[in-house]
Short mmCIF file of C-alpha atoms and ligand atoms in Angstrom, two decimals:
data_model
loop_
_atom_site.label_atom_id
_atom_site.label_comp_id
_atom_site.label_asym_id
_atom_site.label_seq_id
_atom_site.Cartn_x
_atom_site.Cartn_y
_atom_site.Cartn_z
CA MET A 1 0.35 0.20 0.01
CA ASP A 2 1.55 3.48 -0.79
CA ASP A 3 1.33 6.79 1.19
CA SER A 4 -2.41 7.71 -1.08
CA VAL A 5 -4.13 5.81 1.48
CA TYR A 6 -3.68 7.12 4.77
CA ALA A 7 -4.70 9.98 2.86
CA ASN A 8 -8.59 8.71 3.68
CA TYR A 9 -8.34 7.61 6.39
CA PRO A 10 -10.17 6.92 8.43
CA PRO A 11 -12.84 6.64 6.23
CA PRO A 12 -15.39 9.14 6.39
CA LEU A 13 -18.52 8.82 8.48
CA THR A 14 -21.83 10.37 8.00
CA PRO A 15 -23.17 12.08 11.51
CA GLU A 16 -25.91 9.48 11.30
CA GLN A 17 -22.78 6.83 11.74
CA GLN A 18 -20.50 9.31 14.30
CA GLU A 19 -23.54 8.72 15.95
CA TYR A 20 -23.67 4.98 16.20
CA LEU A 21 -19.94 4.35 16.10
CA VAL A 22 -20.21 6.85 19.12
CA SER A 23 -22.76 4.95 21.10
CA THR A 24 -21.13 1.22 20.42
CA VAL A 25 -17.74 3.04 21.13
CA LYS A 26 -19.59 4.42 25.02
CA THR A 27 -21.80 0.95 25.54
CA TRP A 28 -19.19 -2.11 24.53
CA ALA A 29 -16.17 0.62 26.64
CA LEU A 30 -18.94 -0.49 30.42
CA HIS A 31 -19.77 -3.41 29.38
CA HIS A 32 -15.91 -4.87 29.36
CA GLY A 33 -14.22 -2.92 31.84
CA LEU A 34 -12.94 -0.52 29.11
CA CYS A 35 -13.44 2.58 31.85
CA VAL A 36 -11.21 5.10 34.10
CA ARG A 37 -13.16 6.76 36.83
CA PRO A 38 -14.13 10.01 36.16
CA ALA A 39 -11.21 13.06 36.66
CA PRO A 40 -12.78 15.74 38.85
CA THR A 41 -12.68 18.72 35.96
CA PHE A 42 -15.60 16.05 34.64
CA ILE A 43 -17.22 14.87 37.29
CA ASP A 44 -16.26 17.09 40.32
CA LYS A 45 -16.68 15.30 43.97
CA GLU A 46 -19.62 16.97 45.06
CA LYS A 47 -21.19 15.54 42.47
CA ASP A 48 -20.64 12.02 42.81
CA PRO A 49 -19.43 12.55 46.60
CA GLN A 50 -19.43 8.15 47.18
CA GLY A 51 -16.60 7.70 44.53
CA VAL A 52 -19.66 5.24 42.55
CA LEU A 53 -18.67 6.32 38.70
CA ALA A 54 -17.16 5.37 36.39
CA THR A 55 -17.06 6.50 32.13
CA ASN A 56 -15.15 5.04 28.52
CA ALA A 57 -11.45 4.66 29.05
CA PRO A 58 -10.20 7.56 26.04
CA VAL A 59 -9.84 5.02 23.07
CA THR A 60 -10.04 6.20 19.50
CA LEU A 61 -13.01 5.22 16.82
CA PHE A 62 -10.66 3.90 14.87
CA PRO A 63 -7.56 1.40 15.24
CA SER A 64 -4.24 3.31 14.05
CA PRO A 65 -1.71 1.79 10.69
CA PHE A 66 1.59 1.04 12.50
CA PRO A 67 4.86 0.35 10.33
CA LYS A 68 4.60 -4.09 10.46
CA SER A 69 8.47 -4.06 9.94
CA ALA A 70 8.54 -1.14 13.46
CA PHE A 71 6.50 -3.22 14.89
CA GLU A 72 8.35 -7.00 14.79
CA HIS A 73 11.44 -4.85 15.20
CA ALA A 74 9.99 -4.15 19.10
CA VAL A 75 8.22 -7.77 20.09
CA ALA A 76 11.56 -9.22 19.05
CA ILE A 77 13.64 -7.63 20.75
CA GLN A 78 12.01 -7.38 24.24
CA LYS A 79 12.88 -10.61 25.49
CA ALA A 80 17.25 -9.16 25.01
CA TYR A 81 15.48 -5.95 26.84
CA ASN A 82 14.34 -7.87 29.55
CA GLU A 83 17.71 -9.15 30.45
CA LEU A 84 19.71 -5.50 29.46
CA TYR A 85 17.46 -4.58 32.44
CA ALA A 86 17.25 -7.18 34.96
CA ARG A 87 21.15 -7.39 34.78
CA ILE A 88 21.88 -3.09 35.23
CA ALA A 89 19.87 -3.44 37.77
CA ARG A 90 21.77 -6.12 39.70
CA ASP A 91 25.02 -4.83 38.92
CA GLU A 92 25.41 -2.17 42.10
CA ALA A 93 29.07 -0.33 41.46
CA TRP A 94 28.11 0.11 37.52
CA LEU A 95 24.16 1.88 38.45
CA GLY A 96 25.76 3.49 41.81
CA LYS A 97 28.27 5.21 40.03
CA ILE A 98 25.42 6.94 37.48
CA ILE A 99 22.95 7.46 40.16
CA GLU A 100 25.83 9.30 42.22
CA ASP A 101 26.42 11.92 40.08
CA LEU A 102 21.73 12.43 39.73
CA ILE A 103 21.94 12.68 44.22
CA ASP A 104 23.14 16.46 44.43
CA ALA A 105 21.02 17.11 41.56
CA ASP A 106 17.96 14.97 42.40
CA ASP A 107 16.31 14.86 45.69
CA PHE A 108 14.01 12.15 44.25
CA VAL A 109 16.92 10.03 43.07
CA ALA A 110 18.92 10.69 46.25
CA ASN A 111 16.05 9.70 48.66
CA LEU A 112 15.62 6.25 46.58
CA TRP A 113 19.37 5.11 46.52
CA LYS A 114 19.31 6.81 50.56
CA VAL A 115 16.49 3.34 50.46
CA HIS A 116 19.15 1.42 48.66
CA LEU A 117 21.21 1.79 51.35
CA ALA A 118 19.88 1.48 54.54
CA VAL A 119 18.75 -2.19 53.22
CA LYS A 120 21.71 -2.71 52.00
CA SER A 121 23.37 -1.89 55.44
CA GLU A 122 21.29 -4.55 57.37
CA GLY A 123 21.74 -7.09 54.30
CA TYR A 124 19.23 -7.97 51.80
CA VAL A 125 16.41 -10.84 52.45
CA GLN A 126 14.88 -11.67 49.55
CA PRO A 127 17.12 -12.13 45.76
CA LEU A 128 14.37 -12.35 43.24
CA SER A 129 13.44 -8.80 41.70
CA LEU A 130 10.51 -9.53 39.45
CA GLY A 131 10.08 -6.92 36.86
CA LEU A 132 6.85 -6.41 34.24
CA PHE A 133 8.68 -3.40 31.98
CA ARG A 134 7.20 -1.84 28.68
CA SER A 135 9.37 -0.26 26.21
CA ASP A 136 8.21 2.69 24.03
CA TYR A 137 8.70 3.58 20.69
CA ILE A 138 7.71 5.84 17.75
CA PRO A 139 7.62 5.41 14.49
CA HIS A 140 11.39 7.72 13.11
CA ARG A 141 11.14 8.66 9.35
CA PRO A 142 13.29 12.18 9.00
CA PRO A 143 11.76 14.16 5.39
CA GLY A 144 12.78 12.57 2.28
CA SER A 145 13.37 8.67 4.01
CA ALA A 146 11.73 5.52 2.18
CA GLU A 147 11.01 4.29 5.38
CA SER A 148 10.15 4.53 9.24
CA SER A 149 12.30 2.57 11.66
CA LEU A 150 11.92 1.90 15.32
CA ARG A 151 13.55 4.35 17.79
CA GLN A 152 12.73 3.86 21.48
CA VAL A 153 10.93 6.62 23.98
CA GLU A 154 12.26 5.56 26.68
CA PHE A 155 12.09 2.12 28.88
CA ASN A 156 9.64 1.64 31.75
CA THR A 157 11.08 -0.30 34.93
CA ILE A 158 7.75 0.61 37.67
CA SER A 159 3.96 0.51 37.18
CA SER A 160 4.13 0.02 33.29
CA SER A 161 0.88 0.66 32.81
CA PHE A 162 -1.99 -0.22 30.34
CA GLY A 163 -1.72 -3.59 30.19
CA GLY A 164 -5.18 -4.33 30.42
CA LEU A 165 -7.14 -1.66 29.17
CA SER A 166 -4.68 -2.10 25.60
CA ALA A 167 -6.04 -5.47 25.09
CA LEU A 168 -9.19 -4.16 25.57
CA VAL A 169 -9.14 -1.72 22.73
CA ALA A 170 -7.99 -4.17 20.80
CA ALA A 171 -10.87 -6.65 20.97
CA LEU A 172 -13.25 -3.18 20.87
CA HIS A 173 -11.67 -2.41 17.61
CA THR A 174 -11.62 -6.25 16.81
CA ASP A 175 -15.70 -6.23 17.11
CA LEU A 176 -16.40 -3.29 15.56
CA LEU A 177 -14.28 -4.80 12.21
CA SER A 178 -17.02 -7.22 12.33
CA LEU A 179 -20.52 -5.69 13.10
CA PRO A 180 -22.83 -6.66 13.23
CA PRO A 181 -21.63 -10.89 12.27
CA GLY A 182 -21.39 -11.85 8.97
CA ASN A 183 -22.46 -8.19 7.09
CA PRO A 184 -20.25 -5.89 9.24
CA ILE A 185 -20.75 -1.67 8.70
CA ALA A 186 -19.78 0.18 11.37
CA TYR A 187 -16.77 1.02 9.63
CA PRO A 188 -17.19 2.43 6.19
CA PRO A 189 -14.91 0.17 4.06
CA HIS A 190 -12.19 0.98 3.82
CA PRO A 191 -8.55 -0.91 2.25
CA ILE A 192 -6.20 -0.17 5.67
CA LEU A 193 -9.34 -2.23 7.38
CA LYS A 194 -10.24 -5.21 4.88
CA GLY A 195 -8.95 -8.45 6.70
CA ASN A 196 -6.76 -6.13 8.75
CA ASN A 197 -7.21 -7.34 12.55
CA PRO A 198 -4.90 -5.85 15.74
CA PRO A 199 -2.55 -8.73 16.17
CA GLU A 200 -3.11 -10.57 19.06
CA ASN A 201 -2.35 -8.77 22.83
CA THR A 202 -1.06 -10.77 25.28
CA ALA A 203 -1.13 -8.07 28.22
CA VAL A 204 -2.73 -9.45 30.55
CA PRO A 205 -2.14 -13.34 30.73
CA THR A 206 1.72 -11.73 30.19
CA LEU A 207 1.82 -9.54 33.13
CA ALA A 208 -0.23 -11.89 35.70
CA ASN A 209 1.65 -14.93 34.51
CA GLY A 210 5.10 -13.12 35.33
CA LEU A 211 3.29 -11.87 38.99
CA ALA A 212 2.45 -15.64 39.25
CA ASP A 213 6.01 -17.40 38.77
CA ALA A 214 7.57 -14.77 41.25
CA HIS A 215 4.05 -15.74 43.52
CA LYS A 216 5.29 -19.28 43.59
CA ALA A 217 9.18 -18.96 43.89
CA TYR A 218 8.27 -17.66 46.63
CA GLY A 219 8.41 -20.98 48.08
CA PRO A 220 6.38 -21.49 51.27
CA SER A 221 5.43 -19.31 54.18
CA LYS A 222 8.54 -18.17 56.28
CA PHE A 223 5.71 -17.40 59.67
CA ASP A 224 6.59 -19.32 62.56
CA SER A 225 2.69 -21.01 61.73
CA PRO A 226 2.73 -21.03 58.30
CA LEU A 227 -0.18 -18.05 56.53
CA PRO A 228 -1.49 -18.47 53.36
CA LEU A 229 0.17 -16.89 50.44
CA CYS A 230 -0.42 -13.39 49.15
CA ILE A 231 0.49 -10.75 46.09
CA LEU A 232 -0.17 -7.45 47.06
CA PHE A 233 -0.89 -4.61 44.91
CA ILE A 234 0.92 -0.82 46.03
CA VAL A 235 -1.42 2.45 44.55
CA GLN A 236 -2.80 5.48 44.94
CA ALA A 237 -5.22 6.32 47.19
CA GLY A 238 -7.73 7.48 43.84
CA GLU A 239 -6.48 5.98 41.82
CA ARG A 240 -8.80 6.70 37.85
CA ASN A 241 -7.20 3.93 36.48
CA LEU A 242 -7.99 1.62 38.17
CA PHE A 243 -9.64 -0.87 36.63
CA ASP A 244 -6.54 -1.41 33.83
CA GLN A 245 -4.88 -2.95 37.08
CA LEU A 246 -8.31 -4.85 38.26
CA GLU A 247 -7.46 -6.16 35.06
CA LEU A 248 -4.76 -7.88 36.67
CA SER A 249 -5.83 -8.39 39.97
CA THR A 250 -8.63 -10.97 37.94
CA ARG A 251 -6.79 -13.05 36.29
CA LEU A 252 -4.59 -13.41 39.25
CA ALA A 253 -7.31 -14.90 41.49
CA THR A 254 -9.72 -16.05 38.99
CA PHE A 255 -7.27 -18.09 36.95
CA HIS A 256 -3.70 -19.00 38.89
CA LYS A 257 -6.53 -19.08 42.41
CA ILE A 258 -3.17 -16.91 44.00
CA PRO A 259 -5.32 -14.32 47.14
CA VAL A 260 -4.44 -9.93 45.77
CA PHE A 261 -5.02 -7.75 48.07
CA ARG A 262 -5.24 -3.96 47.12
CA LEU A 263 -3.45 -1.19 50.08
CA ALA A 264 -2.66 2.62 49.24
CA THR A 265 0.73 3.53 49.46
CA ALA A 266 -0.92 5.84 52.88
CA ASP A 267 -2.16 2.55 54.27
CA ILE A 268 1.37 0.18 54.46
CA GLN A 269 2.41 0.55 57.34
CA ASN A 270 -1.14 0.68 59.37
CA HIS A 271 -1.38 -3.15 57.99
CA THR A 272 1.78 -4.89 57.26
CA SER A 273 4.26 -5.63 59.35
CA ILE A 274 7.56 -7.99 59.49
CA PRO A 275 7.73 -9.70 62.71
CA PRO A 276 10.96 -8.16 64.36
CA SER A 277 12.92 -11.73 65.63
CA ASN A 278 11.98 -13.49 62.47
CA PRO A 279 16.12 -13.19 60.73
CA SER A 280 13.92 -13.50 57.59
CA ARG A 281 11.81 -11.01 57.50
CA PRO A 282 7.93 -12.49 55.92
CA LEU A 283 5.74 -9.14 55.17
CA ILE A 284 2.53 -10.03 57.09
CA TYR A 285 -0.28 -8.18 55.24
CA THR A 286 -3.54 -7.91 57.79
CA PRO A 287 -6.29 -7.19 55.86
CA PRO A 288 -8.43 -4.54 57.85
CA HIS A 289 -11.82 -6.37 57.36
CA SER A 290 -10.67 -9.64 58.40
CA PRO A 291 -7.84 -9.14 60.51
CA SER A 292 -8.62 -12.58 62.03
CA THR A 293 -6.84 -13.88 58.65
CA PRO A 294 -3.77 -12.48 58.66
CA PHE A 295 -1.53 -13.42 54.96
CA GLU A 296 2.34 -14.02 54.30
CA VAL A 297 2.85 -11.45 50.56
CA THR A 298 4.86 -13.23 48.52
CA THR A 299 5.29 -10.22 46.05
CA ILE A 300 4.92 -6.21 45.43
CA TYR A 301 3.88 -4.98 43.05
CA LEU A 302 4.30 -1.09 42.68
CA ARG A 303 1.83 1.24 40.69
CA GLY A 304 2.72 3.64 43.12
CA PHE A 305 5.88 5.73 44.57
CA TYR A 306 6.78 5.71 41.55
CA GLY A 307 7.46 9.79 41.42
CA PRO A 308 8.03 12.43 44.14
CA GLY A 309 4.18 13.08 44.80
CA ASP A 310 3.79 9.40 46.02
CA TYR A 311 6.03 10.21 49.32
CA PRO A 312 4.17 13.78 51.07
CA ASN A 313 5.75 12.73 54.17
CA PRO A 314 8.84 11.17 55.79
CA ALA A 315 6.35 8.45 57.01
CA THR A 316 6.05 7.20 52.89
CA TRP A 317 10.11 6.73 52.95
CA ALA A 318 9.78 5.25 56.03
CA ALA A 319 7.17 2.84 54.57
CA ARG A 320 9.11 2.38 50.98
CA THR A 321 12.00 1.79 52.98
CA HIS A 322 10.05 -1.01 55.43
CA LEU A 323 8.49 -2.47 52.34
CA GLU A 324 12.00 -2.87 50.32
CA ARG A 325 13.58 -4.46 53.31
CA SER A 326 10.51 -7.52 53.64
CA ALA A 327 11.01 -11.13 52.49
CA ALA A 328 8.25 -9.74 49.53
CA ILE A 329 9.63 -10.69 45.65
CA LYS A 330 9.65 -6.60 44.78
CA CYS A 331 7.97 -5.57 41.16
CA PRO A 332 10.23 -3.60 41.10
CA SER A 333 13.07 -3.78 43.75
CA VAL A 334 14.68 0.07 44.23
CA LEU A 335 17.43 -0.83 42.23
CA SER A 336 15.34 -1.90 39.95
CA GLN A 337 12.85 1.20 39.68
CA LEU A 338 16.41 3.64 39.37
CA SER A 339 17.74 1.92 36.68
CA GLY A 340 15.16 3.19 35.03
CA CYS A 341 16.60 6.48 35.19
CA LYS A 342 16.06 8.52 31.84
CA LYS A 343 20.46 9.71 32.51
CA VAL A 344 21.27 5.31 32.51
CA GLN A 345 18.96 5.60 29.05
CA GLN A 346 21.73 7.95 28.50
CA VAL A 347 24.66 6.51 29.00
CA LEU A 348 23.46 3.32 26.79
CA ALA A 349 22.58 5.53 23.89
CA ASP A 350 26.26 6.83 24.39
CA PRO A 351 28.33 5.78 21.03
CA ASN A 352 31.62 7.31 22.28
CA ALA A 353 31.72 5.61 25.76
CA ASP A 354 35.10 4.15 27.12
CA THR A 355 33.30 0.87 27.14
CA ASP A 356 30.22 -0.95 25.49
CA HIS A 357 27.67 -1.28 28.15
CA LEU A 358 25.05 -3.60 25.87
CA ALA A 359 28.00 -6.28 25.42
CA HIS A 360 29.26 -5.55 28.45
CA PHE A 361 25.71 -7.17 29.92
CA LEU A 362 24.66 -9.16 27.15
CA PRO A 363 26.86 -11.14 26.82
CA ASN A 364 25.27 -14.43 25.48
CA THR A 365 23.07 -12.06 23.11
CA ASP A 366 23.83 -12.93 19.66
CA ALA A 367 25.34 -9.80 17.88
CA GLN A 368 21.95 -9.10 15.39
CA THR A 369 19.82 -8.99 18.84
CA ILE A 370 22.80 -6.69 20.19
CA ALA A 371 22.59 -4.31 17.05
CA LYS A 372 19.00 -4.23 16.50
CA ILE A 373 18.74 -2.83 20.48
CA ARG A 374 21.54 -0.56 19.09
CA ALA A 375 19.53 1.07 16.49
CA THR A 376 16.39 1.77 18.28
CA PHE A 377 18.18 4.07 20.94
CA ALA A 378 18.11 8.15 19.23
CA PRO A 379 20.48 10.81 20.45
CA GLN A 380 21.19 11.55 23.93
CA TYR A 381 23.45 13.84 25.27
CA ASP A 382 24.56 14.46 28.77
CA LEU A 383 24.76 18.17 29.92
CA SER A 384 27.54 18.87 32.07
CA THR A 385 28.02 22.21 31.63
CA SER A 386 31.31 22.15 28.72
CA GLY A 387 29.39 19.29 26.47
CA ARG A 388 27.88 19.14 23.66
CA GLY A 389 24.87 18.10 25.65
CA CYS A 390 25.07 21.69 26.67
CA GLU A 391 25.96 23.52 23.34
CA LEU A 392 22.94 22.02 21.36
CA ALA A 393 20.93 22.55 24.46
CA LEU A 394 21.16 26.15 25.04
CA ASN A 395 21.55 27.77 21.03
CA PRO A 396 17.34 27.71 19.57
CA SER A 397 18.06 26.47 16.81
CA THR A 398 19.78 23.07 17.90
CA ALA A 399 17.26 22.86 20.77
CA ALA A 400 14.43 22.99 18.19
CA ASN A 401 15.35 19.59 17.64
CA HIS A 402 15.75 18.06 21.43
CA VAL A 403 13.55 17.34 24.07
CA LEU A 404 14.88 17.92 27.97
CA LYS A 405 14.05 14.83 29.88
CA PRO A 406 14.27 14.95 34.64
CA GLN A 407 14.06 12.25 35.69
CA ARG A 408 10.96 11.05 36.10
CA GLU A 409 7.70 8.99 35.68
CA GLY A 410 4.33 9.07 34.72
CA GLY A 411 4.56 12.02 31.90
CA GLY A 412 3.99 15.88 32.25
CA ASN A 413 7.54 16.47 33.29
CA ASN A 414 9.32 16.93 30.15
CA ILE A 415 10.93 20.10 28.74
CA TYR A 416 10.23 20.61 24.73
CA ARG A 417 12.13 22.84 21.72
CA ASP A 418 12.07 26.67 21.89
CA ALA A 419 11.68 26.44 25.77
CA ILE A 420 14.28 24.55 26.47
CA PRO A 421 17.29 27.21 26.20
CA GLY A 422 15.78 29.56 28.87
CA PHE A 423 14.87 26.99 31.40
CA LEU A 424 17.92 25.88 31.24
CA ARG A 425 19.51 28.98 32.05
CA SER A 426 16.54 29.61 34.54
CA MET A 427 17.76 27.09 37.07
CA PRO A 428 21.79 27.01 38.50
CA GLU A 429 23.72 24.69 36.57
CA LYS A 430 24.79 22.96 38.84
CA ASP A 431 21.28 21.08 38.71
CA TRP A 432 21.81 20.66 34.91
CA LYS A 433 23.22 17.34 35.36
CA GLY A 434 19.65 15.63 36.80
CA TRP A 435 18.73 16.45 32.94
CA ILE A 436 19.11 15.10 29.82
CA LEU A 437 18.41 16.08 26.35
CA MET A 438 17.02 13.71 23.22
CA GLU A 439 17.21 14.24 20.00
CA LEU A 440 13.54 14.63 18.76
CA ILE A 441 11.65 10.87 16.50
CA GLN A 442 10.21 12.07 13.70
CA PRO A 443 7.19 10.22 12.99
CA PRO A 444 6.11 9.30 9.73
CA GLU A 445 3.17 11.59 8.72
CA ALA A 446 0.27 12.11 10.30
CA ALA A 447 -2.29 10.44 9.62
CA ARG A 448 -5.92 11.42 10.82
CA ASN A 449 -8.00 9.58 13.70
CA MET A 450 -10.67 10.03 16.20
CA MET A 451 -10.35 9.99 19.60
CA LEU A 452 -13.83 9.60 22.20
CA ARG A 453 -12.20 10.75 25.64
CA SER A 454 -13.68 10.18 28.74
CA ASP A 455 -15.84 13.30 29.23
CA GLY A 456 -18.21 12.49 25.53
CA GLU A 457 -16.30 14.97 23.36
CA VAL A 458 -14.78 13.23 20.26
CA LEU A 459 -11.61 14.67 18.58
CA SER A 460 -10.77 14.60 14.86
CA ARG A 461 -6.89 15.00 14.93
CA HIS A 462 -4.04 14.41 12.29
CA VAL A 463 -1.80 12.14 14.69
CA ILE A 464 0.73 10.39 16.74
CA SER A 465 1.14 7.55 17.33
CA GLU A 466 3.79 6.11 20.21
CA LEU A 467 3.81 1.83 20.65
CA GLY A 468 4.54 0.22 24.15
CA VAL A 469 5.53 -3.51 23.99
CA PHE A 470 5.78 -5.01 27.02
CA GLY A 471 8.35 -8.08 29.16
CA THR A 472 8.15 -9.39 32.50
CA VAL A 473 11.60 -10.63 33.87
CA LEU A 474 12.48 -12.58 36.90
CA TRP A 475 15.73 -12.34 38.03
CA ARG A 476 17.59 -13.45 40.99
CA ASP A 477 20.61 -11.70 42.79
CA ASP A 478 23.76 -14.27 41.65
CA GLY A 479 22.65 -13.58 37.70
CA GLU A 480 20.31 -16.26 37.58
CA ILE A 481 17.91 -14.89 35.59
CA VAL A 482 14.63 -17.62 36.49
CA HIS A 483 11.75 -16.34 33.65
CA ASN A 484 11.72 -13.85 30.82
CA LYS A 485 9.34 -13.60 28.55
CA GLN A 486 7.01 -10.63 26.15
CA GLY A 487 3.73 -10.55 25.24
CA GLY A 488 1.10 -7.72 25.08
CA TRP A 489 1.59 -4.32 23.56
CA LEU A 490 -0.32 -0.51 23.81
CA LEU A 491 -0.30 2.17 21.08
CA ARG A 492 -1.03 5.14 22.67
CA THR A 493 -2.63 8.15 20.14
CA LYS A 494 -2.24 11.45 20.37
CA GLY A 495 -2.98 14.81 18.29
CA LYS A 496 0.31 15.63 15.67
CA GLU A 497 0.20 19.03 17.94
CA SER A 498 1.09 17.44 21.36
CA ASP A 499 4.74 16.90 22.87
CA GLU A 500 3.76 14.60 25.52
CA GLY A 501 2.00 11.89 25.32
CA GLY A 502 0.56 10.22 28.41
CA VAL A 503 -2.90 8.58 28.54
CA ALA A 504 -3.15 9.21 32.96
CA ALA A 505 -2.40 12.87 31.94
CA GLY A 506 -4.98 13.53 29.82
CA PHE A 507 -2.65 13.69 26.23
CA SER A 508 -3.49 10.35 24.40
CA SER A 509 -6.63 8.04 23.63
CA LEU A 510 -6.06 4.44 23.63
CA ASP A 511 -5.48 3.10 20.66
CA SER A 512 -4.53 -0.63 18.40
CA ILE A 513 -3.05 -1.53 15.97
CA VAL A 514 -3.30 -2.55 12.17
CA LEU A 515 0.41 -3.25 10.75
CA LEU A 516 0.69 -2.32 7.45
P1 ADP B 601 8.00 10.12 31.00
O1 ADP B 601 8.62 9.13 31.98
O2 ADP B 601 6.57 11.20 32.11
O3 ADP B 601 7.09 9.09 30.71
P2 ADP B 601 8.92 10.01 28.61
O4 ADP B 601 9.93 9.91 28.30
O5 ADP B 601 7.54 8.40 28.62
O6 ADP B 601 8.54 10.60 30.29
O7 ADP B 601 7.84 11.60 27.22
C1 ADP B 601 6.66 11.67 27.36
C2 ADP B 601 6.02 11.58 26.31
O8 ADP B 601 6.84 12.62 25.66
C3 ADP B 601 6.29 10.76 25.18
O9 ADP B 601 5.12 9.74 25.34
C4 ADP B 601 6.39 10.44 24.05
O10 ADP B 601 5.02 11.26 23.51
C5 ADP B 601 7.41 12.10 24.21
N1 ADP B 601 8.61 12.34 24.23
C6 ADP B 601 9.63 12.35 24.75
N2 ADP B 601 10.76 11.85 24.14
C7 ADP B 601 10.55 12.07 22.83
C8 ADP B 601 11.67 12.07 21.93
N3 ADP B 601 13.38 11.94 21.86
N4 ADP B 601 11.15 12.33 20.46
C9 ADP B 601 9.52 12.33 20.48
N5 ADP B 601 8.67 12.90 21.64
C10 ADP B 601 9.34 12.10 22.62
MG1 MG B 602 6.46 7.44 29.12
#
């Protein structure tokens, strides 16, 4: 298919067709749990004092075209990426050198490092760590080049979200492609849609399986009189993206028969304990609704604690340390969380590094796979005051082609293009090293799509899509990789004019894929 098919995609809708499609998507979303809690800007707390409402997650009405070669490239390297980050997280000396450089410029990173040092001085009791990772990409196609290549935006090692809802969006679009059965008309005919279902999305079984394997690897109860075992999801109070998380906990409960509890970060110290006399340090969870039936936590899955906003006071840092020193398997450990720093990605991508970090961390991976990983790196620079990074960032004409990133997760933290020089000049030079500069990825000529937002608004835009590929890895601190799997993906689509891309942050809609 040549580029001209994009020009009339998606197929235009009459008002009646649009009304049918939008109302089908709205009801499908509520029917299947493709939902979020409404934002307070949409339904304020006074109108929903009991918190009973849910609305559709922001979704595209059509699947978006995505280059097949780029998709296959991303899937093919995920297991090697899993291993790479598992090996970085267990190399405290290598990681520590990078982190120590960030410490004076970034309090959040400094506090995480302190948690690690405190637990290290006492001694870790759990040799296993779990990663539920997501590697994010945008296809790169600068003007004049014939094909898109795959470029990594970032690698997520904590709270990698939307596995649950993205699998539902793939199911939604697949259903729309065949509605009504036998004579589909939900979508007007279009060559891009013809016989082209979204690829299978196994994010939910893959992620749940990673957690279940960790649960099994924990072994029997370490408590004096053995307790039943459970997995604990650590969550943010008032989480709007609850339904995404429930896809995983429901799968764990119904398919794997593993009890799962949700505990808000502020309640950790009230409802969990480590018996002081037990050198194995089992983490005991006492459900407030059933204090007589305590559980022992095998695995802690963090869907909070990824940013400074999750640590409003010293007690929350104490709670993080309490979890970290316990025998529960952490998803992720503090070291694994830190390995996801943007600075680590910049160091890996440095073509002038003294040592070949990829070859060092992946000695058993074939050269071709390593080359495929390297090919996903966009140029990135540190901001040590005399270096190339500063030159590029301070000059408005080169800054225009870059994004400035702090060591943060969750969206909305970056500085783009012409805002970069002034932003840097407004902060003390000693703090620059807390940021990295990255060349902007240039997506192909934007296609169009329509988006149904959570407040019911329908937007039609030129869009840019960002692919995430999920992977799970369980490793021991002696280097043994116990489990390493790839499975499932996420497509997020945003208006072309928007720099940022988070769904939860309000910039993107969940989407699925037609491979071209
Ligand atoms: P966060 O950890 O906050 O999600 P990201 O690195 O993913 O940080 O950046 C947020 C968004 O900014 C991305 O989802 C993407 O849309 C955009 N972005 C980040 N880096 C680049 C880049 N190099 N080129 C183009 N867009 C980018
Ligand atoms: Mg991101």
